Coordinates of C-alpha atoms in Angstrom, one line a residue:
X1 CA -23.3 -29.7 -6.9
X2 CA -26.7 -31.2 -5.9
X3 CA -28.3 -33.1 -3.0
X4 CA -25.8 -31.6 -0.5
X5 CA -26.6 -32.8 3.1
X6 CA -23.6 -31.5 5.0
X7 CA -21.6 -28.3 4.8
X8 CA -18.3 -28.7 6.8
X9 CA -16.0 -25.8 7.4
X10 CA -12.9 -25.0 9.4
X11 CA -13.2 -21.9 11.5
X12 CA -10.0 -19.8 11.7
X13 CA -8.6 -18.7 8.3
X14 CA -11.7 -20.2 6.7
X15 CA -15.2 -19.3 8.0
X16 CA -14.0 -16.6 10.3
X17 CA -12.4 -13.4 9.1
X18 CA -8.8 -12.6 10.2
X19 CA -10.2 -10.5 13.1
X20 CA -12.1 -13.7 14.3
X21 CA -15.5 -12.3 13.3
X22 CA -18.3 -14.1 11.6
X23 CA -19.9 -12.7 8.4
X24 CA -23.1 -10.7 9.3
X25 CA -24.7 -12.7 6.5
X26 CA -24.2 -16.0 8.4
X27 CA -27.6 -16.1 10.2
X28 CA -29.6 -15.5 7.0
X29 CA -27.6 -18.2 5.1
X30 CA -27.9 -20.6 8.0
X31 CA -31.7 -20.3 7.9
X32 CA -31.7 -21.1 4.2
X33 CA -29.5 -24.2 4.9
X34 CA -32.0 -25.3 7.5
X35 CA -34.9 -24.9 5.1
X36 CA -33.1 -27.2 2.7
X37 CA -32.3 -29.8 5.3
X38 CA -28.6 -29.2 5.2
X39 CA -26.6 -29.7 8.4
X40 CA -23.9 -27.1 9.1
X41 CA -20.7 -28.5 10.7
X42 CA -18.0 -26.3 12.2
X43 CA -14.8 -28.4 12.2
X44 CA -12.0 -26.7 14.2
X45 CA -8.9 -27.2 16.3
X46 CA -10.7 -24.9 18.7
X47 CA -12.2 -26.1 22.0
X48 CA -15.9 -27.1 21.8
X49 CA -16.9 -24.2 24.1
X50 CA -15.0 -21.7 21.9
X51 CA -16.8 -23.0 18.8
X52 CA -20.3 -22.8 20.3
X53 CA -19.7 -19.3 21.5
X54 CA -20.2 -18.3 17.8
X55 CA -23.4 -20.4 17.5
X56 CA -25.0 -20.1 20.9
X57 CA -28.6 -20.0 19.7
X58 CA -28.2 -22.9 17.2
X59 CA -25.6 -25.1 18.9
X60 CA -28.1 -28.0 19.4
X61 CA -28.9 -28.0 15.7
X62 CA -25.3 -28.5 14.5
X63 CA -22.8 -31.2 14.3
X64 CA -19.6 -30.0 15.8
X65 CA -16.1 -31.3 15.2
X66 CA -13.8 -29.8 17.9
X67 CA -10.2 -30.1 19.0
X68 CA -9.2 -31.3 15.5
X69 CA -11.5 -34.3 15.5
X70 CA -10.9 -35.6 19.0
X71 CA -14.4 -34.4 20.3
X72 CA -17.5 -34.7 18.2
X73 CA -21.2 -33.9 18.9
X74 CA -24.3 -34.1 16.8
X75 CA -27.3 -32.0 17.8
X76 CA -26.1 -31.7 21.4
X77 CA -25.2 -35.4 21.8
X78 CA -21.6 -36.5 22.4
X79 CA -20.7 -39.1 19.8
X80 CA -16.9 -39.3 20.0
X81 CA -14.2 -38.6 22.6
X82 CA -10.6 -39.7 22.0
X83 CA -8.6 -39.6 25.3
X84 CA -4.8 -39.3 25.4
X85 CA -2.5 -41.5 27.6
X86 CA -1.7 -39.4 30.7
X87 CA 1.9 -40.7 31.1
X88 CA 2.7 -39.5 27.5
X89 CA 1.0 -36.2 28.1
X90 CA 3.3 -35.5 31.0
X91 CA 6.4 -36.4 28.9
X92 CA 5.3 -33.9 26.2
X93 CA 4.8 -31.2 28.8
X94 CA 8.3 -31.7 30.0
X95 CA 9.7 -31.6 26.4
X96 CA 7.8 -28.4 25.5
X97 CA 9.1 -26.7 28.6
X98 CA 12.6 -26.9 27.1
X99 CA 11.5 -25.1 23.9
X100 CA 12.2 -21.3 24.2
X101 CA 9.2 -19.2 23.3
X102 CA 6.7 -22.2 23.3
X103 CA 3.5 -22.2 25.4
X104 CA 1.5 -25.4 26.0
X105 CA -2.2 -25.9 26.4
X106 CA -3.7 -29.2 27.7
X107 CA -7.1 -29.5 26.1
X108 CA -9.4 -31.5 28.4
X109 CA -13.0 -32.4 27.8
X110 CA -14.1 -30.0 30.5
X111 CA -11.6 -27.1 30.1
X112 CA -8.3 -26.1 28.7
X113 CA -5.3 -25.8 31.1
X114 CA -2.2 -23.6 30.9
X115 CA 0.7 -22.9 33.2
X116 CA 2.3 -20.1 31.1
X117 CA 3.0 -16.8 32.8
X118 CA 3.3 -15.0 29.4
X119 CA 0.5 -12.4 29.6
X120 CA 0.5 -11.7 25.9
X121 CA 0.0 -15.4 25.2
X122 CA -2.6 -15.8 27.9
X123 CA -4.8 -13.1 26.4
X124 CA -4.4 -14.5 22.9
X125 CA -5.1 -18.1 24.1
X126 CA -8.5 -17.0 25.5
X127 CA -9.7 -16.3 21.9
X128 CA -9.6 -20.1 21.3
X129 CA -10.4 -21.6 24.7
X130 CA -13.5 -20.1 26.4
X131 CA -13.3 -22.5 29.3
X132 CA -9.8 -22.2 30.6
X133 CA -8.0 -22.8 33.9
X134 CA -4.5 -21.5 34.9
X135 CA -2.5 -24.0 37.0
X136 CA 1.0 -24.0 38.6
X137 CA 2.0 -27.3 37.1
X138 CA 0.2 -29.1 34.3
X139 CA 1.6 -32.4 35.3
X140 CA -0.3 -32.3 38.6
X141 CA -3.8 -32.1 37.1
X142 CA -6.3 -34.8 38.2
X143 CA -9.8 -36.0 37.2
X144 CA -9.8 -34.8 33.6
X145 CA -9.9 -36.5 30.2
X146 CA -7.3 -34.9 27.9
X147 CA -8.1 -35.1 24.2
X148 CA -5.4 -32.8 22.6
X149 CA -2.2 -31.0 23.4
X150 CA -1.8 -27.6 21.7
X151 CA 1.5 -25.8 21.5
X152 CA 1.8 -22.1 20.5
X153 CA 5.0 -20.4 19.3
X154 CA 4.8 -16.7 18.2
X155 CA 7.6 -17.2 15.7
X156 CA 5.8 -20.2 14.1
X157 CA 5.5 -23.9 15.0
X158 CA 6.5 -25.6 11.7
X159 CA 10.2 -25.1 12.3
X160 CA 10.4 -24.1 16.0
X161 CA 8.3 -26.9 17.5
X162 CA 7.4 -29.6 15.1
X163 CA 11.0 -31.0 14.7
X164 CA 11.3 -31.3 18.5
X165 CA 8.0 -33.2 19.0
X166 CA 7.6 -35.3 15.9
X167 CA 9.4 -38.2 17.6
X168 CA 6.4 -38.6 19.9
X169 CA 4.6 -40.2 17.0
X170 CA 6.3 -43.4 18.0
X171 CA 3.7 -43.5 20.9
X172 CA 0.9 -43.8 18.4
X173 CA 0.4 -40.0 18.3
X174 CA 0.0 -37.5 15.5
X175 CA 1.9 -34.3 15.6
X176 CA 0.4 -31.7 13.2
X177 CA 1.0 -28.1 12.4
X178 CA -2.5 -26.7 12.7
X179 CA -1.8 -23.0 12.0
X180 CA 1.0 -20.6 11.6
X181 CA 1.6 -20.4 15.4
X182 CA -0.1 -23.6 16.5
X183 CA 0.8 -27.2 16.6
X184 CA -1.4 -30.0 17.9
X185 CA -0.7 -33.5 19.3
X186 CA -3.4 -36.1 19.5
X187 CA -4.0 -39.8 19.0
X188 CA -2.9 -41.0 15.6
X189 CA -6.3 -42.2 14.6
X190 CA -7.8 -38.7 15.3
X191 CA -8.1 -36.0 12.8
X192 CA -10.9 -33.9 11.3
X193 CA -11.3 -36.5 8.5
X194 CA -11.8 -39.5 10.8
X195 CA -14.3 -37.4 12.8
X196 CA -16.2 -36.4 9.6
X197 CA -16.3 -40.0 8.4
X198 CA -17.8 -41.1 11.7
X199 CA -20.5 -38.4 11.2
X200 CA -21.1 -39.4 7.6
X201 CA -21.5 -43.1 8.7
X202 CA -23.9 -42.1 11.5
X203 CA -26.0 -40.0 9.0
X204 CA -25.6 -42.4 6.0
X205 CA -24.1 -39.6 3.9
X206 CA -21.7 -40.1 0.9
X207 CA -18.7 -38.0 -0.2
X208 CA -20.8 -36.5 -3.0
X209 CA -23.3 -35.1 -0.5
X210 CA -20.9 -32.9 1.4
X211 CA -19.0 -29.6 0.8
X212 CA -15.8 -29.1 2.8
X213 CA -13.8 -25.8 3.3
X214 CA -10.3 -25.5 4.7
X215 CA -7.1 -23.5 4.8
X216 CA -4.4 -25.4 6.7
X217 CA -2.7 -28.8 7.0
X218 CA -5.1 -30.0 9.8
X219 CA -7.9 -29.8 7.2
X220 CA -6.3 -32.1 4.6
X221 CA -7.9 -35.4 5.7
X222 CA -11.5 -33.9 5.7
X223 CA -10.8 -32.2 2.3
X224 CA -9.8 -35.6 0.9
X225 CA -13.2 -37.1 1.9
X226 CA -15.3 -34.7 -0.2
X227 CA -15.9 -34.4 -3.9
X228 CA -16.7 -30.7 -3.3
X229 CA -13.6 -29.7 -1.4
X230 CA -12.6 -26.0 -1.3
X231 CA -9.3 -24.4 -0.4
X232 CA -9.5 -20.8 0.6
X233 CA -7.6 -18.3 -1.5
X234 CA -5.4 -17.7 1.7
X235 CA -4.8 -21.4 2.2
X236 CA -1.5 -23.2 2.6
X237 CA 0.0 -24.4 -0.7
X238 CA -0.4 -28.1 0.3
X239 CA -4.2 -27.5 0.9
X240 CA -4.6 -25.9 -2.5
X241 CA -3.0 -29.0 -4.1
X242 CA -5.4 -31.4 -2.3
X243 CA -8.7 -29.4 -2.8
X244 CA -10.7 -29.8 -5.9
X245 CA -11.9 -26.2 -5.9
X246 CA -10.9 -22.8 -4.7
X247 CA -13.0 -20.3 -2.7
X248 CA -12.3 -16.6 -2.1
X249 CA -10.3 -15.7 1.0
X250 CA -11.7 -15.8 4.5
X251 CA -11.6 -12.0 4.6
X252 CA -13.8 -11.9 1.5
X253 CA -16.3 -14.3 3.3
X254 CA -15.4 -17.0 0.8
X255 CA -17.3 -19.8 2.6
X256 CA -20.5 -17.6 2.6
X257 CA -20.0 -16.7 -1.1
X258 CA -19.8 -20.4 -2.2
X259 CA -22.8 -21.4 0.0
X260 CA -24.8 -18.5 -1.5
X261 CA -23.9 -19.7 -5.0
X262 CA -25.1 -23.3 -4.1
X263 CA -28.3 -22.0 -2.6
X264 CA -29.0 -19.9 -5.7
X265 CA -28.3 -23.0 -7.8
X266 CA -30.9 -24.9 -5.7
X267 CA -33.5 -22.2 -6.2
X268 CA -32.9 -22.3 -10.0
X269 CA -33.3 -26.1 -10.1
X270 CA -36.5 -26.0 -8.0
X271 CA -38.2 -23.3 -10.1

């Protein structure tokens, strides 16, 4: 690896440990990336405000891919927003209400909205959505741009939710299992890969100049873009098949370990 200009990483299950904490080494590693003119890019299904809560002091130095690629910023400037059709959003809300154990989140540009009364879910959901609003009825919300629908199911979404929502793809949507207990619905053209490609085009960066880390199916498209693609040790089997390399698990700070190795390699080359 040489001449890396972007380091792109998923958050949950990848950069973050299982307790949602960031490695204490991150700040030191980030300063070294900055010294080497490498832009750091968190790319997550999380809300923009949830992502920047981890990087409050440096948020305007980063590129950020939020809500699985439907909202992208570069150094504080909004460069991409992909809004969903409101009439279809309402249909999906009605469908999810029929699924026992499912909780729905409407991810807007300004906040995330929920109508669930499940206290356990509401506490859990706040880990991912820092700006959140509880409402009586999601279908009555006005004056918001919705960019993603997230559905949570404590028993897993791959079999409990996905089969019941996949037919909505006929409306030009993409239904993707984004974590063990999460599923996302967004416009078909939206994913982390499309968002990353837009960023690469803006910065004139090639696939050989980026490192990408991921652990779940919503990371596949961006992993496919990079020559240096890493699946975490704890990654879904499909992700391990697609990635060109493997990194130690998220709980071993695998992302940090690989970046440290690259920075050490740079020092060796430059001495």
